[in-house]
XYZ file of C-alpha atoms in Angstrom:
454
model
C -74.455 181.167 -17.941
C -71.732 183.578 -17.025
C -69.152 181.446 -15.144
C -69.590 181.697 -11.776
C -67.756 180.216 -8.291
C -70.124 178.092 -6.338
C -69.519 176.981 -2.750
C -71.209 173.523 -2.139
C -71.315 172.973 1.731
C -72.076 169.207 1.869
C -70.843 166.078 -0.448
C -73.528 163.953 0.185
C -75.980 162.704 -2.138
C -77.866 166.028 -3.107
C -74.281 167.779 -2.942
C -73.045 165.898 -4.850
C -75.673 165.666 -7.234
C -75.910 169.591 -7.269
C -71.995 169.917 -8.185
C -73.070 167.888 -11.332
C -75.800 170.286 -12.341
C -73.487 173.437 -11.518
C -70.095 172.021 -13.265
C -72.765 171.011 -16.694
C -73.527 174.210 -16.550
C -70.002 175.747 -16.722
C -69.307 176.840 -13.400
C -66.491 176.925 -10.885
C -67.588 174.523 -8.643
C -65.969 173.392 -5.001
C -67.519 171.168 -2.738
C -66.563 171.001 0.968
C -67.568 168.269 3.203
C -67.282 167.740 6.811
C -66.764 163.764 6.878
C -63.877 161.581 5.280
C -63.785 160.176 1.615
C -66.240 157.481 2.101
C -64.582 155.734 -0.741
C -61.247 155.278 1.155
C -62.520 154.158 4.345
C -64.723 151.562 5.860
C -68.511 152.893 6.246
C -69.954 152.092 9.166
C -73.231 150.548 9.378
C -76.120 151.018 11.234
C -77.489 154.414 10.512
C -78.593 153.671 6.551
C -81.752 153.088 5.477
C -81.915 152.107 2.382
C -83.106 154.127 -0.662
C -85.899 153.703 -2.308
C -85.278 155.106 -5.728
C -88.174 156.499 -7.824
C -89.579 158.202 -11.014
C -88.042 161.841 -9.004
C -84.853 160.824 -8.526
C -84.676 158.996 -11.818
C -85.893 161.883 -14.014
C -82.764 163.785 -11.710
C -80.049 161.030 -12.861
C -81.132 160.877 -16.333
C -80.604 164.666 -17.038
C -76.818 164.441 -15.686
C -76.146 161.131 -17.681
C -76.044 158.832 -14.697
C -79.168 156.577 -15.265
C -77.794 153.670 -16.795
C -74.760 153.755 -14.205
C -77.007 153.875 -11.334
C -79.310 150.783 -12.992
C -76.432 148.371 -12.166
C -76.727 149.103 -8.768
C -80.205 149.313 -8.343
C -82.724 146.230 -7.521
C -86.469 146.608 -8.920
C -89.221 146.468 -6.138
C -92.579 146.022 -7.936
C -94.688 145.226 -4.482
C -94.837 145.107 -0.980
C -94.934 142.155 0.796
C -96.968 141.659 4.054
C -96.407 139.575 6.824
C -98.914 138.993 8.925
C -98.227 136.409 12.187
C -99.668 133.397 11.789
C -100.848 134.377 7.882
C -99.102 133.601 4.187
C -97.425 136.637 2.813
C -99.607 139.000 0.978
C -98.225 140.918 -2.396
C -99.559 144.534 -2.866
C -97.831 145.611 -6.280
C -96.656 149.558 -6.310
C -98.202 150.687 -9.497
C -99.000 149.342 -13.213
C -97.867 147.214 -15.954
C -94.419 146.502 -14.127
C -93.973 150.176 -12.527
C -91.165 149.744 -9.767
C -89.284 151.936 -6.916
C -85.875 150.531 -6.828
C -83.539 150.112 -3.701
C -80.458 151.217 -3.368
C -77.190 151.785 -1.053
C -76.600 154.950 -0.228
C -73.151 154.759 -0.104
C -73.068 153.061 -3.329
C -75.024 155.763 -4.672
C -73.112 158.595 -3.529
C -69.475 157.051 -4.537
C -70.876 157.173 -7.434
C -72.513 161.006 -7.768
C -68.997 161.533 -6.347
C -66.908 160.328 -8.848
C -69.010 161.681 -11.866
C -68.395 165.095 -10.324
C -65.127 164.735 -9.653
C -63.810 162.425 -12.898
C -66.217 163.912 -15.273
C -67.225 167.199 -14.584
C -63.824 168.585 -12.217
C -65.261 170.059 -9.171
C -63.143 169.656 -6.815
C -64.370 167.900 -2.897
C -62.612 168.911 -0.149
C -63.207 166.303 2.781
C -62.520 166.710 6.316
C -63.804 170.720 6.587
C -66.303 171.735 8.942
C -68.509 174.306 7.911
C -68.151 176.949 11.227
C -70.274 180.151 9.886
C -71.517 181.786 6.795
C -71.110 185.559 6.005
C -74.091 186.410 3.262
C -72.858 189.939 3.048
C -69.526 188.982 1.922
C -70.245 185.653 0.198
C -68.235 183.961 2.030
C -67.951 180.239 4.371
C -65.675 179.775 7.333
C -64.252 176.248 7.292
C -62.110 174.693 9.914
C -59.702 171.324 8.562
C -60.860 168.865 10.971
C -56.899 167.193 10.734
C -55.058 170.709 10.991
C -57.448 172.543 12.804
C -56.796 175.504 10.063
C -59.412 177.893 9.445
C -60.129 178.858 5.750
C -62.480 181.590 4.155
C -64.070 180.424 1.091
C -65.438 183.403 -0.888
C -67.846 182.727 -3.801
C -70.556 184.172 -6.006
C -73.026 181.726 -4.836
C -73.741 179.324 -1.373
C -75.112 176.040 -1.382
C -76.257 174.160 1.636
C -76.751 170.612 1.093
C -75.633 169.854 4.124
C -78.320 167.485 5.719
C -80.735 167.633 8.169
C -78.374 169.885 11.183
C -76.963 172.267 8.334
C -74.719 174.780 8.716
C -75.527 177.034 6.156
C -79.163 176.915 7.388
C -78.700 177.236 11.178
C -76.722 180.826 9.695
C -79.871 181.626 7.855
C -81.810 180.872 11.177
C -80.197 183.891 12.398
C -81.316 186.024 9.092
C -85.034 188.225 9.489
C -88.268 186.700 8.740
C -86.300 183.132 8.832
C -89.671 180.321 9.626
C -87.871 177.280 11.113
C -88.812 174.489 13.031
C -87.765 170.605 13.788
C -89.975 167.952 15.383
C -88.917 164.336 16.505
C -91.536 161.135 16.161
C -91.505 159.249 19.562
C -90.504 156.525 16.845
C -86.901 155.680 16.612
C -85.001 153.049 14.521
C -82.373 150.437 13.913
C -80.740 148.957 11.164
C -80.193 144.983 11.290
C -79.619 142.291 8.470
C -80.551 139.748 6.636
C -77.449 138.355 5.130
C -76.910 135.961 1.833
C -77.874 132.532 1.827
C -75.211 130.140 1.794
C -75.379 129.808 -2.210
C -75.223 133.832 -2.195
C -79.193 134.067 -2.944
C -81.705 135.958 -1.415
C -82.909 134.156 1.572
C -86.819 135.532 0.989
C -88.571 136.911 -1.795
C -86.009 139.716 -4.102
C -88.068 142.035 -5.565
C -90.492 143.261 -3.100
C -90.345 145.762 -0.057
C -91.004 143.334 2.774
C -92.902 144.648 5.734
C -93.990 143.257 9.232
C -96.741 145.778 9.982
C -97.383 145.843 13.921
C -99.924 149.180 14.131
C -97.740 151.105 15.783
C -94.694 149.611 15.176
C -92.780 147.624 12.320
C -89.919 145.921 10.137
C -89.092 146.310 6.970
C -86.531 144.767 4.716
C -85.095 146.018 1.388
C -82.931 143.691 -0.926
C -78.805 144.619 -1.732
C -77.178 143.386 -4.406
C -74.779 141.018 -2.708
C -77.992 138.764 -1.326
C -78.188 140.593 1.589
C -81.343 142.752 3.167
C -80.717 145.624 4.781
C -83.809 144.762 8.071
C -84.854 148.152 9.955
C -86.999 147.961 13.015
C -88.877 151.509 13.353
C -90.276 151.364 17.137
C -91.314 153.685 19.896
C -89.306 154.438 22.151
C -91.139 152.941 25.266
C -94.678 151.647 24.923
C -96.164 148.076 23.480
C -93.633 146.766 20.992
C -90.679 149.637 21.968
C -86.868 149.799 22.418
C -87.584 150.220 26.324
C -86.324 146.935 28.003
C -84.265 145.208 25.009
C -81.262 144.890 26.945
C -80.574 141.543 27.189
C -79.889 138.722 24.774
C -83.164 136.734 25.905
C -85.331 140.129 25.601
C -84.120 140.287 21.844
C -84.996 137.257 20.722
C -88.158 136.954 22.679
C -89.625 140.191 21.117
C -88.256 139.345 17.582
C -89.879 135.576 17.935
C -93.004 137.336 19.163
C -93.424 140.219 17.280
C -91.360 139.286 13.750
C -91.573 135.195 14.206
C -91.175 134.901 9.932
C -88.063 136.992 9.719
C -86.186 135.682 12.851
C -84.913 132.106 11.040
C -83.095 134.265 8.185
C -81.060 136.576 10.926
C -78.635 134.703 12.659
C -76.882 137.894 13.740
C -79.997 139.389 15.078
C -78.627 139.874 18.257
C -75.255 141.131 17.514
C -76.778 143.803 15.064
C -78.785 144.845 17.654
C -76.080 145.673 20.140
C -73.912 146.778 17.313
C -76.012 149.212 15.696
C -77.338 152.666 17.732
C -81.097 153.008 17.803
C -81.440 156.512 15.677
C -83.883 159.183 15.945
C -86.496 160.478 13.352
C -86.675 164.389 13.093
C -88.904 166.251 10.102
C -87.267 170.066 9.549
C -89.169 172.296 7.612
C -88.170 176.275 7.170
C -89.113 178.976 4.782
C -87.679 180.297 2.493
C -85.265 178.402 0.934
C -82.685 181.532 -0.152
C -81.103 184.279 1.778
C -79.338 186.732 -0.537
C -76.836 184.527 -2.420
C -77.232 181.650 -0.141
C -79.540 178.499 -1.056
C -80.658 175.342 0.684
C -81.392 172.178 -1.147
C -81.965 168.250 -0.291
C -82.594 167.433 3.533
C -80.875 171.184 4.818
C -84.226 172.503 3.423
C -86.376 169.766 4.205
C -85.081 166.480 6.037
C -88.468 163.953 5.974
C -88.979 160.995 7.786
C -88.324 157.881 5.651
C -91.756 156.380 5.424
C -92.454 157.605 1.557
C -89.569 157.068 0.085
C -88.773 160.178 -0.895
C -86.027 161.989 0.694
C -83.517 161.547 -1.706
C -86.144 161.658 -4.748
C -87.434 165.221 -3.064
C -83.413 165.955 -2.947
C -82.478 164.987 -6.382
C -85.638 166.740 -7.438
C -84.526 169.972 -6.182
C -81.738 169.957 -8.112
C -83.733 169.177 -11.211
C -85.688 172.459 -10.548
C -83.119 174.542 -9.587
C -81.580 173.348 -13.144
C -85.229 174.091 -14.745
C -84.611 177.611 -13.355
C -81.258 178.194 -14.885
C -82.527 177.011 -17.657
C -85.297 179.338 -18.131
C -83.794 182.429 -16.763
C -80.326 182.262 -17.467
C -78.040 185.100 -15.774
C -80.859 186.952 -13.882
C -79.803 184.777 -11.053
C -82.410 186.613 -9.029
C -85.157 184.801 -10.782
C -83.660 181.719 -10.369
C -83.539 182.355 -6.920
C -86.993 183.414 -6.868
C -88.113 180.973 -8.707
C -86.522 177.914 -7.067
C -88.002 179.319 -3.678
C -91.454 179.399 -5.380
C -91.341 176.072 -6.881
C -90.408 174.255 -3.918
C -91.053 175.176 -0.702
C -94.596 174.168 -0.314
C -93.655 171.175 -1.988
C -90.875 170.400 0.274
C -93.592 170.934 3.451
C -96.333 168.587 1.542
C -93.618 165.343 1.468
C -92.728 166.287 4.974
C -96.504 165.688 5.950
C -96.869 163.031 3.380
C -94.203 161.162 5.120
C -95.370 160.945 8.493
C -99.160 160.133 6.971
C -97.422 157.123 5.677
C -96.100 155.438 8.477
C -99.618 154.856 9.863
C -100.235 153.392 6.490
C -97.476 151.249 6.543
C -97.693 149.695 10.108
C -101.223 149.746 10.272
C -103.316 150.112 7.214
C -101.448 147.758 4.654
C -103.045 144.915 6.739
C -106.623 146.421 6.879
C -109.309 144.767 4.624
C -110.994 147.937 3.583
C -107.298 149.687 2.676
C -106.840 146.470 0.818
C -110.003 146.781 -1.247
C -109.384 150.252 -1.548
C -106.052 149.575 -3.016
C -107.844 146.917 -5.650
C -110.150 149.588 -6.748
C -107.914 151.997 -7.229
C -105.761 149.857 -10.031
C -109.171 148.864 -11.642
C -109.742 152.444 -12.230
C -106.546 153.412 -13.506
C -106.968 150.495 -15.728
C -110.786 151.429 -16.776
C -110.280 155.228 -17.156
C -106.909 155.289 -18.924
C -105.114 156.592 -16.093
C -107.221 159.978 -15.492
C -107.734 158.801 -12.222
C -104.205 158.331 -10.323
C -103.991 157.232 -6.762
C -101.803 159.684 -4.603
C -98.888 156.819 -3.829
C -98.456 156.812 -7.978
C -98.338 160.286 -7.902
C -95.647 160.801 -5.636
C -93.859 157.788 -6.341
C -94.599 157.267 -10.236
C -94.436 161.217 -11.498
C -92.669 164.436 -11.747
C -95.998 166.277 -10.432
C -95.963 168.189 -7.331
C -95.940 167.209 -3.650
C -98.209 169.933 -2.946
C -100.516 168.751 -5.742
C -100.824 165.015 -4.425
C -101.340 166.292 -0.728
C -104.265 167.902 -1.868
C -105.612 165.334 -4.434
C -105.281 163.288 -1.367
C -107.531 164.780 0.874
C -110.287 164.755 -1.875
C -109.577 161.087 -3.095
C -109.981 160.249 0.858
C -113.326 162.101 0.602
C -114.344 160.105 -2.751
C -113.616 156.726 -1.293
C -115.796 157.250 1.825
C -118.418 157.246 -0.309
C -117.343 154.556 -2.817
C -116.908 152.130 0.603
C -120.009 153.010 1.889
C -121.761 151.376 -0.856
C -123.558 148.574 0.045
C -122.344 145.167 -1.012
C -118.811 147.030 -2.390
C -117.305 143.913 -1.558
C -118.175 141.707 -4.566
C -119.494 144.670 -6.332
C -116.340 147.006 -6.536
C -116.446 146.542 -10.245
C -119.540 147.704 -10.601
C -120.550 150.752 -13.517
C -121.692 152.857 -10.537
C -118.187 152.962 -9.367
C -116.845 154.145 -12.712
C -119.847 156.884 -12.111
C -119.378 158.089 -9.159
C -115.015 158.912 -9.955
C -116.139 159.957 -13.490
C -118.311 162.618 -11.773
C -115.673 163.509 -9.401
C -113.062 163.820 -12.135
C -115.693 166.068 -13.611
C -116.315 168.114 -10.329
C -112.373 168.411 -10.153
C -110.852 168.933 -13.678
C -107.425 169.733 -11.651
C -106.984 166.212 -11.051
C -108.082 164.776 -13.977
C -104.793 163.153 -15.262
C -106.074 162.591 -18.661
C-alpha cells in the first residue's frame, strides 16, 4: 500500500492494536491519548472488569505476532463454576476438548500492546492529549495538551476513532448527515471487588474457571489473576431486590453478602474496604451507523460499546482491526472500497453482539442455575460430539469461532425453536441421548443448511 499519514484517537486496547496493524502496512502512525501513560503510573482499581479473551481476540493478536506474548499473562478458564446458596458448586464446561476462554488483565494487555506499537513498529503515542474536535473536510483533529493547555491541529490522510464509549470522533460524526446513534443504560450497575491470594500465593478458590454466584436478577462473578487473586464484580440493580440501595454502612454490606453470597465471603477479607473505595459504575450500550464518514472510521467501543456479559467487547474490537486489515489486503490503495467493505462487514455484527450481550445477562444471572438450561447444555454438547461439529451452539459460535456475530444471533433464534421441540419430548430428562433427538437435529440441519457447520 502507498504510505499514508494516520491519526488514531485513543491508545486503549483497540487503538494500540490498530496502530500495530497500520504500522505493519507501512503507514505513518500517530496515536493521541487523553490519559496519562499507564506504564508510568499506578493505575487506580475499581472499573476494569477483567477481560475474557477468546478465539476472535487470539486471531487478531496472532496476526501481529502477539499471541505468544499474551499467552504468558492469560489464564485459561475451561468452565463456569456455579455457586448456588446451600449447594455444592456445579461445573459447566464452556466448549469441547479443553476449549477455554482466557482471563487477562486489561492493564497488562494494554501495556504490552503499547510496547509492541512503539518499540517494534514505531508509531508515536502522545499522552495527555484530549480530542476537542474533528474537521472531516480538512482531515484534521484538534487536540489539547492537558498539561499545558496548548491546542494542536493534526492533519492526516485518515482518522480512526478508537476512543471508547464516549468517543470524541463519534461525537463529531453525530453532527454529520444521516448518522444514526443511540445509547442506552441498563438498570444494573457494577462494582469491582477482590479475592486476594492465599498466604502461600495460591488461588483461594478453583483457578481455571469463571465463578458465578447467580441470583436471578443480580450476580457476583470472579475471574482469576496471575498473582493468585481474583477480580470480583458485583452486578446488581440500583434499587429493588439485591440492589445497591441501602448498602451505605459496614453492617449492611456484610449482611448483604452473607445473605446472597455466603460462600464467597470467607475469601474476601477486604470486602467492606473494597466496597467503599471502588466506584459503582454504569453499563452502557452504544449503537451507531455508519461507522465511517469521509476519511474517518470508528472501531471498538467508539462504534459498538457493549455490556460485558458475553465477554466480547474487547474481542469484537480486536476483530474490527482484523477485518479492516482484511479489507486493506483485499483492496490495497482503493481506500473507498476499504471503508465500504469494513462498514458493510461490521455494522450488523456490532448490533448483533450488543443484543447478544444483554441477552446473556439473563443467562448468567438466572438460566445457569435452571435445570432445563443445564439439560439443554448437556444435549448440545452431545450433539456436537455425535454430529462431528455440524451442529454448533450459539455460545460456541460466538466464543470459539470467527463466524459473524449476526450469523450467531440469527442461528440462535432458530436453535431456541429447535429446543422448544426437543425439551418437550416425553421423558427427555432420561432419554436425551436417544436417536430420535439426533434425527430431529439432522432434519433441522437439512432445513437450515446455512447453519450446518460441517
